[in-house]
Amino acid sequence: MSNNIESVLSEDRVFDPSEEFSANAHVKSLEEYEALHKRSIEDTEGFWAEQAGDLKWQDQWDQVLDWSDAPFAKWFVGGKINAAENCLDRHVEAGNGDKIAIHWVGEPGDTRDVTYAELLEDTCKFANAMKSRGISAGDRVLIYMPMVPEAAVAMLACARIGAVHSVVFGGFSAQSIVDRLGDSEATAVITADGGWRRGGVVPLKKNVDDALAKYDGVKTVFVLKRCENDVEMQDGRDYWWYEETADASADCPAEGFDAEHPLYILYTSGSTGKPKGILHTTGGYLTYTNSTFKYIFDHKPDSDIYWCTADVGWVTGHSYIVYGPMANGATQVMYEGAPNFPDWDRFWEIVAKYKVTTFYTAPTAIRAFIKAGDEHVDKHDLSSLRLLGTVGEPINPEAWMWYRDKIGGGRCPIVDTWWQTETGGIMISPIPGAIPTKPGTATRPFFGIDAAIFDESGNPCGPNEGGKLVIRKPWPSMLRTIYKDPERFKETYWNEYGDTIYIAGDGARTDADGNFWIVGRLDDVLNVSGHRLGTAEVESALVSHDDVAESAVVGRPHEIKGQGVVAFVTLKGGVDATDDLKKELRNHVGTEIGAIAKPDEILFADRLPKTRSGKIMRRLLKEIVAGGEVKGDTTTLEDHEVVAQLKEEFDKAVHS
Ligand code: 7RM
């Protein structure tokens, strides 16, 4: 990652929000932020009780937090709430039914504006359609959709009836669907015939069919017609969305569910071969996404047009396209396709057309725009923008400065938001009217968040001392468990400093002003284009190929993607190491996981560097692909020649 320690330590540019921005902001000064944060840490439960009061509860809770069984938390104990009612009915009842919820832009250029009243009606009809097919509270429903308003409708319809959604990113493979169906034991799937991407159709229904050939627990498949591509419909299992909703009633009472009723499972990569099912529940999650959206995006419901470019298949889409913005009654843009289709100015054309005020994207996209050239930006009037955000990975200072100057015209604060699938919402970020920003730092923790950097023995590190990022108090949108695996939940996040200290898995440091600088993952998880990818996941995909005996996967810095994937592969005896086989292996990884996991580089190796006890020494492989000298300790290495050999081959491969 280009955000290395050196650039972190030498960064001294500081940008204060303009007086005008601060004067109009929800939080107007650093002093106000610090006072509020202090109070929220001294009386965390009082703070969250107040925040939860912004939502509609059908039954009031009796206890804000039950942490007696830490690390298993219960928030708003005894409360009853419906997430869909909070995201939809509440706004319609307040007289905002005609407010646009979604300005939708399809990739081919078709558009739709959907109001809150319409979104509510569509959600109720689809919820009733699900009910008629026997889906009820607690059932798991897998959603595999393009970026269309119906993706949000599907999620909200699940929430309305208490079904637990598990959204799978449309870029993931049929095999990924099989794995997630198996783990979640889902009984229904919501998909579309296809979705548009770079002028072509992603065959979503076909992928679902391929998955269901290997998993037979699904009774019902709802299919939205989007691309009109040919699909097979299986009698008694597959139903068209439009037929199922045609006569459905628009009246679907929003039942109040327990605050701890599961809202969704979202799978994310960890250090083992299988992604983990992160479980989020209802009341705390909605409270947290509602508050963070309001304060971090300084949201003004009457004047802001918000756009988050993520896909609903990622946690960013869950928290900051669906639940956070919709709980706030925001008007937002939703775009179906690729940022460079038909050309690299697509995003800026959309910003200008809808007068977007608040724009939230990933550093990898910013780097791609820089490379594509400023002329694409210069074509459009971006003067409506007042606030910019980034998420997903550390942002390198050059990209941050370009974003600020070129997209933000030098006037928009940038909120660099650090958080995770597990945290459910943004944890560390500037509050834009209050906290001065510096390129490369996510700055300060949100209200109620007690973040710290710990050393090996669990002591807080001093300024500029690197350590592990931890959270010392529970927060409402924290993951409740890993689905069906409470032991792994404990071991993964709470194993080192006791049952009440959450370990994020990121390395970080603070500076003298208390800003947090996130360096990157400490485990074997890569960050490719802002998306988490376990090296073990790619390895198990590779060894599932008949010709592969063994593989070791490491990351290396990549100009656009942040990190690229390099795979060392040992073939089975008698298999020829050809370029065609490399291609086949790349595609195999695509089929097993999805296109984002395809290795940038595959190197055939007769042997891998191992310790005498047979462990692959990844550290050496990382040094090899980083391009420098292989330094470090190699005394435990069994076969010394192998490193020099691999290094030579790698240098040859990248220079050819
Ligand atoms: C929202 C999301 C989480 C991992 C996390 C970090 C990295 C995310 C930032 C960041 C530096 C940021 N969820 N990360 N945001 N690193 N600065 N602003 O990305 O579960 O997919 O990934 O992403 O390593 O642990 S995620």
XYZ file of C-alpha atoms and ligand atoms in Angstrom:
682
model
C 0.000 0.000 0.000
C 1.333 3.396 -0.877
C 0.101 4.761 2.433
C 3.273 3.646 4.130
C 4.639 4.691 7.472
C 6.925 7.318 5.955
C 4.187 9.232 4.177
C 2.063 8.948 7.301
C 4.726 10.441 9.499
C 5.658 13.292 7.213
C 2.112 14.463 6.488
C 1.552 17.908 7.916
C -1.042 19.473 5.642
C -4.147 20.269 7.671
C -7.476 21.370 6.194
C -10.092 23.048 8.324
C -13.699 23.051 7.143
C -14.768 26.434 5.786
C -16.501 28.784 8.217
C -19.639 28.491 6.174
C -19.610 24.691 6.287
C -19.091 24.645 10.043
C -21.724 27.293 10.712
C -24.354 25.154 8.992
C -23.164 21.780 10.286
C -24.782 19.556 12.922
C -21.516 19.722 14.901
C -19.832 23.100 14.459
C -16.423 22.981 16.098
C -13.670 20.740 17.402
C -14.557 21.817 20.951
C -18.148 20.749 20.415
C -17.045 17.373 19.017
C -14.671 16.821 21.927
C -17.268 17.721 24.529
C -19.884 15.480 22.912
C -17.421 12.623 22.514
C -16.303 12.918 26.132
C -19.886 12.819 27.320
C -20.701 9.874 25.050
C -17.832 7.889 26.565
C -18.654 8.814 30.163
C -22.316 7.936 29.720
C -22.375 5.689 26.696
C -25.742 4.166 27.443
C -27.309 7.561 28.005
C -25.930 8.736 24.697
C -27.299 5.754 22.772
C -30.643 5.915 24.516
C -30.957 9.453 23.201
C -29.931 8.435 19.674
C -32.374 5.511 19.635
C -35.089 8.034 20.452
C -34.856 9.304 16.844
C -36.437 6.048 15.692
C -39.946 4.675 16.021
C -40.156 1.864 18.569
C -43.311 -0.202 18.858
C -42.344 -1.189 22.395
C -39.939 0.821 24.477
C -36.796 -1.041 25.677
C -36.203 -1.560 29.420
C -32.409 -1.733 29.288
C -30.046 -0.009 26.852
C -27.244 -2.558 27.046
C -26.814 -6.018 28.486
C -23.085 -6.792 28.408
C -23.220 -9.420 31.156
C -22.442 -12.206 28.697
C -19.605 -10.342 26.911
C -18.611 -10.504 24.136
C -22.246 -11.354 23.303
C -24.084 -8.046 23.514
C -27.768 -7.223 23.708
C -28.860 -3.674 22.931
C -32.207 -2.070 23.713
C -33.369 -5.120 25.609
C -37.120 -5.630 25.496
C -37.602 -3.070 22.714
C -39.641 -3.892 19.635
C -38.987 -2.256 16.299
C -39.490 -2.739 12.568
C -36.585 -1.577 10.391
C -38.676 -1.176 7.222
C -41.264 0.908 9.045
C -38.479 3.233 10.176
C -37.020 3.498 6.667
C -40.357 3.981 4.874
C -43.685 4.371 6.715
C -42.283 6.920 9.162
C -41.464 9.336 6.325
C -44.731 8.801 4.505
C -46.671 9.347 7.744
C -44.721 12.560 8.317
C -46.009 13.883 4.993
C -42.908 13.112 2.934
C -44.421 10.392 0.752
C -43.750 12.400 -2.401
C -40.109 12.954 -1.566
C -37.751 11.151 -3.950
C -36.038 8.274 -2.193
C -34.043 7.089 -5.200
C -32.962 8.784 -8.408
C -32.054 5.615 -10.211
C -29.781 5.451 -13.279
C -29.511 2.235 -15.267
C -26.299 1.555 -17.094
C -27.873 1.722 -20.581
C -29.217 5.198 -19.721
C -32.741 4.391 -18.546
C -33.778 6.282 -15.405
C -36.460 6.145 -12.725
C -37.343 8.345 -9.771
C -38.890 6.445 -6.883
C -40.645 8.290 -4.042
C -40.853 7.108 -0.439
C -44.565 6.345 -0.931
C -43.785 4.212 -3.974
C -40.940 2.436 -2.219
C -43.277 1.651 0.672
C -45.949 0.316 -1.683
C -43.456 -1.845 -3.606
C -42.002 -3.162 -0.356
C -45.403 -4.067 1.068
C -46.484 -5.806 -2.127
C -43.314 -7.806 -2.356
C -43.417 -8.639 1.362
C -46.929 -9.989 0.848
C -45.739 -11.988 -2.156
C -43.039 -13.555 0.020
C -45.570 -14.318 2.741
C -47.883 -15.994 0.215
C -45.025 -18.312 -0.694
C -44.643 -19.300 2.914
C -41.668 -17.168 3.910
C -41.849 -15.971 7.491
C -39.881 -14.386 10.320
C -36.489 -15.977 10.929
C -36.252 -17.631 7.475
C -33.043 -16.858 5.607
C -33.402 -15.337 2.139
C -30.476 -14.957 -0.250
C -30.535 -11.826 -2.418
C -28.485 -11.738 -5.631
C -29.501 -8.619 -7.504
C -28.195 -5.873 -9.753
C -28.188 -2.278 -8.485
C -31.857 -1.498 -9.059
C -34.415 -0.062 -6.608
C -35.826 -3.578 -6.205
C -32.597 -4.627 -4.473
C -33.489 -2.206 -1.663
C -37.138 -3.294 -1.866
C -36.096 -6.947 -1.449
C -34.001 -6.145 1.629
C -36.687 -3.947 3.196
C -39.405 -6.509 2.446
C -37.381 -9.129 4.316
C -36.916 -6.714 7.213
C -40.633 -5.952 7.213
C -41.614 -9.584 7.760
C -38.593 -10.464 9.912
C -36.906 -12.675 7.326
C -33.108 -12.536 7.515
C -31.500 -11.388 4.288
C -28.129 -12.448 3.055
C -27.087 -10.362 0.084
C -24.466 -11.812 -2.238
C -22.607 -9.364 -4.482
C -23.666 -9.794 -8.135
C -20.007 -10.138 -9.142
C -19.628 -13.317 -7.099
C -19.807 -16.742 -8.696
C -22.362 -19.543 -8.585
C -20.021 -21.427 -6.252
C -20.071 -18.492 -3.805
C -23.862 -18.692 -3.821
C -23.693 -22.417 -3.047
C -21.353 -21.825 -0.082
C -23.533 -19.055 1.352
C -26.773 -21.003 0.856
C -25.199 -23.961 2.617
C -23.995 -21.956 5.587
C -27.131 -19.842 6.032
C -29.528 -22.694 5.128
C -31.582 -20.246 3.109
C -34.890 -21.430 1.703
C -35.560 -18.644 -0.788
C -33.606 -16.615 -3.335
C -34.412 -13.209 -4.801
C -32.629 -12.469 -8.065
C -33.079 -10.935 -11.518
C -32.746 -12.270 -15.043
C -29.582 -10.191 -15.316
C -27.925 -6.867 -14.622
C -26.078 -4.491 -16.942
C -22.311 -4.180 -16.580
C -20.013 -2.552 -19.154
C -22.576 -2.969 -21.898
C -23.106 -6.679 -21.246
C -25.579 -8.710 -19.237
C -24.418 -10.429 -16.038
C -26.406 -13.692 -16.076
C -27.645 -13.590 -12.504
C -30.502 -16.086 -12.871
C -28.246 -18.513 -14.704
C -25.741 -18.341 -11.830
C -28.541 -19.026 -9.366
C -29.645 -22.028 -11.460
C -26.086 -23.372 -11.445
C -25.923 -22.924 -7.675
C -29.275 -24.594 -7.077
C -28.099 -27.635 -9.017
C -25.717 -28.151 -6.081
C -27.958 -27.103 -3.185
C -31.493 -28.339 -2.823
C -32.773 -26.452 0.208
C -34.286 -23.598 -1.809
C -38.045 -23.835 -2.328
C -38.734 -20.467 -3.890
C -36.931 -18.178 -6.331
C -38.276 -14.708 -7.170
C -36.991 -13.312 -10.456
C -37.089 -9.636 -11.377
C -37.170 -8.866 -15.077
C -34.397 -6.360 -15.742
C -32.484 -7.173 -18.931
C -35.067 -9.309 -20.756
C -32.359 -11.888 -21.422
C -33.523 -15.481 -21.823
C -33.783 -17.410 -18.599
C -35.125 -20.775 -17.620
C -37.951 -20.766 -15.117
C -38.442 -23.966 -13.147
C -42.064 -24.817 -12.516
C -43.099 -24.767 -8.898
C -39.859 -23.089 -7.821
C -39.262 -19.944 -9.884
C -41.688 -17.019 -9.969
C -41.585 -13.703 -11.808
C -41.523 -10.721 -9.472
C -44.032 -8.791 -11.601
C -46.531 -11.648 -11.633
C -46.230 -12.277 -7.909
C -46.760 -8.624 -7.055
C -49.415 -7.802 -9.676
C -52.339 -8.612 -7.403
C -50.550 -8.454 -4.086
C -52.024 -6.162 -1.464
C -50.146 -2.958 -0.685
C -51.125 -3.381 2.924
C -48.574 -5.285 4.947
C -48.582 -4.359 8.621
C -45.109 -3.722 10.021
C -44.821 -6.114 12.910
C -42.528 -5.050 15.738
C -39.617 -7.447 16.189
C -37.352 -7.824 19.151
C -34.463 -5.334 19.034
C -32.114 -8.329 18.848
C -34.037 -10.043 16.049
C -31.521 -10.884 13.278
C -31.686 -8.376 10.430
C -29.079 -9.846 8.131
C -26.117 -12.111 7.577
C -23.345 -10.783 5.370
C -20.381 -12.951 4.430
C -16.898 -11.486 4.582
C -13.415 -12.860 4.098
C -11.232 -13.828 7.000
C -7.991 -15.693 7.354
C -9.457 -19.134 6.650
C -10.708 -20.563 3.365
C -14.396 -19.984 4.118
C -15.960 -16.526 4.456
C -17.600 -15.806 7.799
C -21.295 -15.029 8.161
C -21.400 -11.741 10.069
C -24.698 -11.437 11.931
C -26.319 -8.057 12.521
C -29.510 -7.489 14.483
C -32.196 -4.845 14.263
C -32.524 -2.107 16.911
C -28.888 -1.292 17.638
C -27.857 -1.555 14.006
C -30.543 0.853 12.856
C -29.798 3.280 15.689
C -26.116 3.333 14.786
C -26.470 3.623 10.997
C -29.122 6.315 11.460
C -26.871 8.442 13.707
C -23.622 7.986 11.807
C -25.308 8.861 8.526
C -26.718 12.038 10.035
C -23.513 13.286 11.681
C -20.747 12.010 9.413
C -22.458 13.023 6.184
C -23.813 16.094 7.981
C -27.082 15.192 6.382
C -29.728 17.834 5.681
C -32.891 16.034 4.569
C -34.352 19.084 2.823
C -31.433 19.971 0.617
C -28.987 17.099 0.277
C -28.719 14.718 -2.647
C -26.551 11.846 -1.519
C -24.747 9.278 -3.633
C -22.834 6.245 -2.416
C -21.282 4.358 -5.325
C -20.972 1.022 -3.502
C -22.962 -2.078 -4.405
C -25.631 -3.345 -2.002
C -23.686 -6.612 -1.955
C -21.135 -5.011 0.395
C -21.700 -3.736 3.905
C -21.335 -0.163 2.661
C -24.436 -0.716 0.537
C -26.352 -2.159 3.489
C -25.501 0.607 5.951
C -25.056 3.646 3.705
C -27.391 3.015 0.768
C -30.262 1.208 2.435
C -30.578 1.458 6.228
C -28.715 4.654 7.223
C -29.900 6.973 4.439
C -33.430 5.594 4.357
C -33.834 5.805 8.134
C -32.904 9.479 7.632
C -35.395 9.899 4.782
C -32.596 10.929 2.425
C -32.840 11.455 -1.316
C -30.120 9.480 -3.022
C -28.778 8.470 -6.397
C -28.425 4.784 -7.244
C -26.432 3.732 -10.310
C -26.480 0.269 -11.820
C -23.310 -0.024 -13.831
C -19.601 0.538 -14.261
C -17.861 3.882 -13.597
C -16.294 3.852 -17.066
C -19.323 2.997 -19.153
C -19.779 4.318 -21.749
C -16.846 6.508 -20.716
C -14.833 7.650 -17.704
C -17.039 10.674 -17.084
C -20.145 8.662 -16.196
C -20.058 9.493 -12.478
C -19.463 13.210 -13.072
C -22.282 13.391 -15.582
C -24.584 11.875 -12.945
C -23.327 14.228 -10.205
C -24.038 17.216 -12.465
C -27.431 15.960 -13.620
C -28.848 15.281 -10.155
C -26.889 18.067 -8.403
C -25.399 15.600 -5.965
C -24.226 17.294 -2.761
C -22.647 14.370 -0.920
C -20.529 11.808 -2.734
C -19.116 8.643 -1.122
C -16.743 6.330 -2.994
C -13.607 4.174 -2.659
C -9.938 5.178 -3.001
C -9.457 2.581 -5.751
C -12.084 4.381 -7.863
C -10.359 7.717 -7.242
C -7.026 6.284 -8.391
C -8.668 4.913 -11.530
C -10.178 8.353 -12.274
C -6.792 10.022 -11.825
C -5.308 7.610 -14.320
C -8.152 8.101 -16.801
C -7.345 11.831 -16.993
C -8.741 15.128 -15.733
C -10.476 15.892 -19.027
C -13.337 13.583 -18.023
C -13.912 15.579 -14.860
C -13.529 18.970 -16.538
C -16.482 18.305 -18.842
C -18.994 18.564 -15.994
C -20.203 21.095 -13.459
C -19.536 19.623 -10.013
C -20.360 22.783 -8.062
C -23.324 21.128 -6.295
C -20.934 18.995 -4.212
C -20.406 20.073 -0.615
C -19.016 16.935 1.050
C -16.908 13.983 -0.129
C -16.268 10.620 1.495
C -14.074 7.560 1.083
C -14.237 4.028 2.438
C -12.657 0.627 2.085
C -8.915 1.079 2.393
C -6.332 3.639 3.406
C -6.287 6.538 0.943
C -2.888 7.627 -0.293
C -2.266 11.367 0.169
C -1.896 12.009 -3.597
C -5.340 10.539 -4.276
C -6.792 12.469 -1.333
C -5.399 15.782 -2.657
C -6.673 15.099 -6.165
C -10.125 14.214 -4.806
C -10.190 17.407 -2.744
C -8.965 19.725 -5.509
C -10.359 18.184 -8.664
C -13.693 16.736 -7.506
C -14.330 18.918 -4.465
C -13.060 22.150 -6.033
C -10.979 22.689 -2.895
C -14.098 23.564 -0.894
C -15.527 20.179 0.231
C -14.379 18.442 3.408
C -13.405 14.789 2.903
C -14.615 12.190 5.382
C -12.206 9.241 5.282
C -14.366 6.645 7.022
C -12.813 3.608 8.711
C -15.088 0.704 9.528
C -15.734 -2.967 8.769
C -18.468 -5.433 7.902
C -18.235 -6.450 11.551
C -18.668 -2.956 12.976
C -21.871 -2.408 10.979
C -21.253 1.330 10.720
C -18.544 3.976 10.488
C -16.285 3.961 13.569
C -13.534 6.461 12.862
C -14.095 9.470 10.618
C -14.013 13.216 10.615
C -17.231 14.912 11.707
C -16.951 17.283 8.772
C -17.888 20.647 10.290
C -15.810 19.998 13.387
C -12.681 17.950 12.822
C -9.809 19.299 10.692
C -8.714 16.762 8.064
C -5.277 15.615 6.901
C -4.694 13.495 3.809
C -4.470 9.838 4.852
C -6.051 9.808 8.301
C -9.595 8.792 9.249
C -9.058 11.185 12.205
C -11.221 10.600 15.301
C -13.687 8.033 16.682
C -17.431 8.560 16.376
C -19.507 9.355 19.468
C -19.665 6.426 21.875
C -16.675 4.739 20.231
C -13.728 4.151 22.522
C -10.950 3.368 20.054
C -7.337 2.764 21.060
C -4.075 1.266 19.834
C -2.720 -1.582 21.962
C 0.735 -3.088 22.092
C 1.473 -6.800 22.454
C 0.812 -6.787 26.182
C -2.435 -4.847 25.992
C -1.110 -1.432 26.978
C -2.186 1.642 25.024
C 0.526 2.812 22.636
C 1.854 6.356 22.742
C 1.605 8.760 19.789
C 3.258 7.453 16.618
C 3.763 4.013 18.095
C 2.319 1.282 15.874
C 0.009 -1.345 17.345
C -3.329 -3.090 17.063
C -6.524 -1.132 16.631
C -9.034 -2.072 19.342
C -12.444 -0.851 20.526
C -12.824 -0.842 24.300
C -16.574 -0.448 24.650
C -19.426 -2.244 22.895
C -21.428 -0.212 20.353
C -24.978 -0.737 19.057
C -24.177 -1.984 15.522
C -21.420 -4.404 16.504
C -21.681 -7.875 15.009
C -23.479 -10.171 17.442
C -21.748 -13.363 16.369
C -20.454 -15.307 13.411
C -23.532 -17.138 12.202
C -23.725 -20.587 13.792
C -20.170 -20.262 15.101
C -20.009 -18.391 18.438
C -16.646 -19.980 19.254
C -15.046 -18.590 16.149
C -16.595 -15.207 16.957
C -14.849 -15.210 20.343
C -11.564 -16.488 18.990
C -11.425 -14.098 16.067
C -12.286 -10.785 17.708
C -11.940 -11.092 21.468
C -9.122 -13.519 22.072
C -6.190 -11.379 23.027
C -7.078 -8.700 25.547
C -10.129 -10.251 27.212
C -13.824 -10.564 26.468
C -14.588 -6.862 26.289
C -11.850 -5.607 23.956
C -12.722 -5.868 20.255
C -9.725 -6.496 18.000
C -10.321 -5.086 14.543
C -7.490 -6.904 12.776
C -5.945 -3.656 11.523
C -2.614 -2.133 12.402
C -2.735 1.576 13.229
C -1.170 4.469 15.119
C -2.327 7.801 16.460
C -0.532 11.112 15.936
C 0.062 13.836 18.498
C -3.395 15.340 17.772
C -5.180 12.063 18.470
C -5.849 11.251 14.818
C -5.970 7.556 13.893
C -3.854 6.433 10.927
C -4.911 2.997 9.707
C -2.024 1.107 8.160
C -3.780 -2.069 7.022
C -4.685 -5.647 7.896
C -2.537 -7.616 10.277
C -3.916 -10.979 9.167
C -3.800 -12.811 5.847
C -6.591 -10.729 4.404
C -5.859 -8.664 1.304
C -7.638 -5.487 0.342
C -8.196 -5.588 -3.397
C -10.007 -2.525 -4.746
C -11.422 -1.893 -1.297
C -12.745 -5.434 -0.991
C -11.596 -8.006 1.504
C -10.118 -11.174 0.139
C -8.593 -13.955 2.200
C -5.358 -15.405 0.816
C -6.544 -18.798 2.096
C -9.737 -18.425 0.090
C -7.814 -17.954 -3.156
C -5.490 -20.807 -2.205
C -8.343 -23.214 -1.644
C -9.871 -22.160 -4.960
C -6.547 -22.906 -6.677
C -5.983 -26.307 -5.069
C -9.521 -27.317 -5.999
C -8.208 -27.429 -9.588
C -7.128 -30.921 -10.673
C -3.661 -29.869 -11.789
C -2.656 -28.018 -8.629
C -0.762 -29.662 -5.764
C -0.151 -26.672 -3.561
C -0.404 -22.918 -3.615
C 0.529 -19.856 -1.591
C -1.098 -16.487 -2.229
C 0.256 -13.108 -1.179
C -0.553 -9.486 -1.922
C 1.632 -6.869 -3.458
C 1.170 -3.143 -3.950
C -0.939 -2.292 -6.996
C -1.245 1.186 -8.462
C -5.032 1.171 -8.859
C -6.313 -1.714 -6.759
C -4.281 -0.963 -3.642
C -3.244 -4.570 -3.477
C -2.877 -7.103 -6.268
C -3.015 -10.885 -5.906
C 0.074 -13.012 -6.593
C -0.261 -16.801 -6.524
C 2.620 -19.255 -6.274
C 1.454 -22.597 -7.597
C 3.078 -26.019 -7.437
C 1.634 -28.324 -10.059
C 0.997 -32.021 -9.671
C 3.635 -34.347 -11.116
C 3.512 -34.664 -14.891
C 1.467 -31.505 -15.466
C 3.037 -29.033 -17.915
C 3.527 -25.477 -16.720
C 2.064 -23.564 -19.672
C 0.675 -20.074 -20.196
C -2.633 -21.648 -21.138
C -2.768 -23.337 -17.772
C -2.129 -19.989 -16.063
C -5.113 -18.569 -17.916
C -7.204 -21.564 -16.970
C -6.254 -21.213 -13.312
C -7.154 -17.527 -13.290
C -10.550 -18.353 -14.740
C -10.942 -21.184 -12.274
C -10.525 -18.729 -9.397
C -13.099 -16.521 -11.111
C -15.527 -19.430 -11.217
C -14.884 -20.445 -7.626
C -15.023 -16.971 -6.066
C -15.554 -14.118 -8.541
C -13.614 -11.879 -10.897
C -12.128 -9.726 -8.110
C -10.203 -12.731 -6.791
C -8.437 -13.578 -10.068
C -4.668 -13.474 -9.461
C -2.797 -10.673 -11.250
C 0.206 -12.932 -11.441
C 0.589 -16.704 -11.273
C 4.047 -18.170 -10.771
C 4.724 -21.844 -11.157
C 7.151 -23.038 -8.517
C 8.647 -26.496 -8.155
C 8.907 -25.908 -4.435
C 7.763 -23.272 -1.961
C 9.930 -21.901 0.852
C 9.058 -23.821 3.999
C 10.204 -24.195 7.549
C 11.540 -27.531 8.697
C 8.129 -28.279 10.147
C 6.582 -27.717 6.733
C 4.973 -24.293 7.130
C 5.035 -22.076 4.057
C 7.053 -18.945 4.847
C 4.723 -16.321 3.430
C 6.830 -13.506 4.776
C 9.533 -14.483 2.289
C 7.026 -14.695 -0.540
C 5.762 -11.231 0.339
C 9.315 -9.922 0.225
C 9.867 -11.555 -3.128
C 6.788 -9.966 -4.705
C 7.422 -6.583 -3.083
C 10.372 -6.413 -5.437
C 13.123 -5.542 -2.959
C 15.844 -7.636 -1.423
C 14.753 -10.640 0.577
C 16.148 -9.672 3.951
C 14.614 -10.995 7.139
C 15.481 -14.088 9.041
C 15.770 -17.210 6.923
C 17.475 -19.442 9.470
C 14.414 -21.666 9.821
C 14.157 -22.041 6.075
C 14.676 -25.611 5.008
C 15.895 -25.102 1.474
C 17.801 -21.893 0.904
C 18.085 -22.060 -2.842
C 14.347 -21.906 -3.375
C 14.091 -18.209 -2.463
C 16.707 -17.040 -4.934
C 15.087 -19.175 -7.597
C 11.583 -17.839 -6.987
C 12.847 -14.285 -6.908
C 14.518 -14.697 -10.252
C 11.373 -16.175 -11.757
C 9.179 -13.463 -10.312
C 11.402 -10.666 -11.648
C 11.377 -12.347 -15.044
C 7.590 -12.667 -15.033
C 6.858 -9.065 -14.095
C 9.368 -7.659 -16.548
C 8.333 -9.750 -19.515
C -16.465 -0.788 5.078
C -15.511 -1.888 4.690
C -12.842 -3.701 6.309
C -11.356 -3.432 6.218
C -10.791 -2.799 7.457
C -9.593 -2.053 6.903
C -10.070 -1.572 5.555
C -11.914 0.156 5.462
C -10.795 2.012 5.679
C -9.890 0.922 5.758
C -8.146 2.388 6.069
C -10.278 3.338 5.799
N -15.756 -3.104 5.242
N -10.628 -0.210 5.606
N -12.038 1.493 5.491
N -8.573 1.122 5.955
N -8.949 3.470 5.997
N -11.062 4.418 5.721
O -14.619 -1.662 3.946
O -15.271 -5.414 5.956
O -15.092 -4.888 3.610
O -13.376 -4.139 5.078
O -11.097 -2.494 5.176
O -8.522 -2.927 6.728
O -10.441 -3.786 8.414
S -14.903 -4.449 4.950
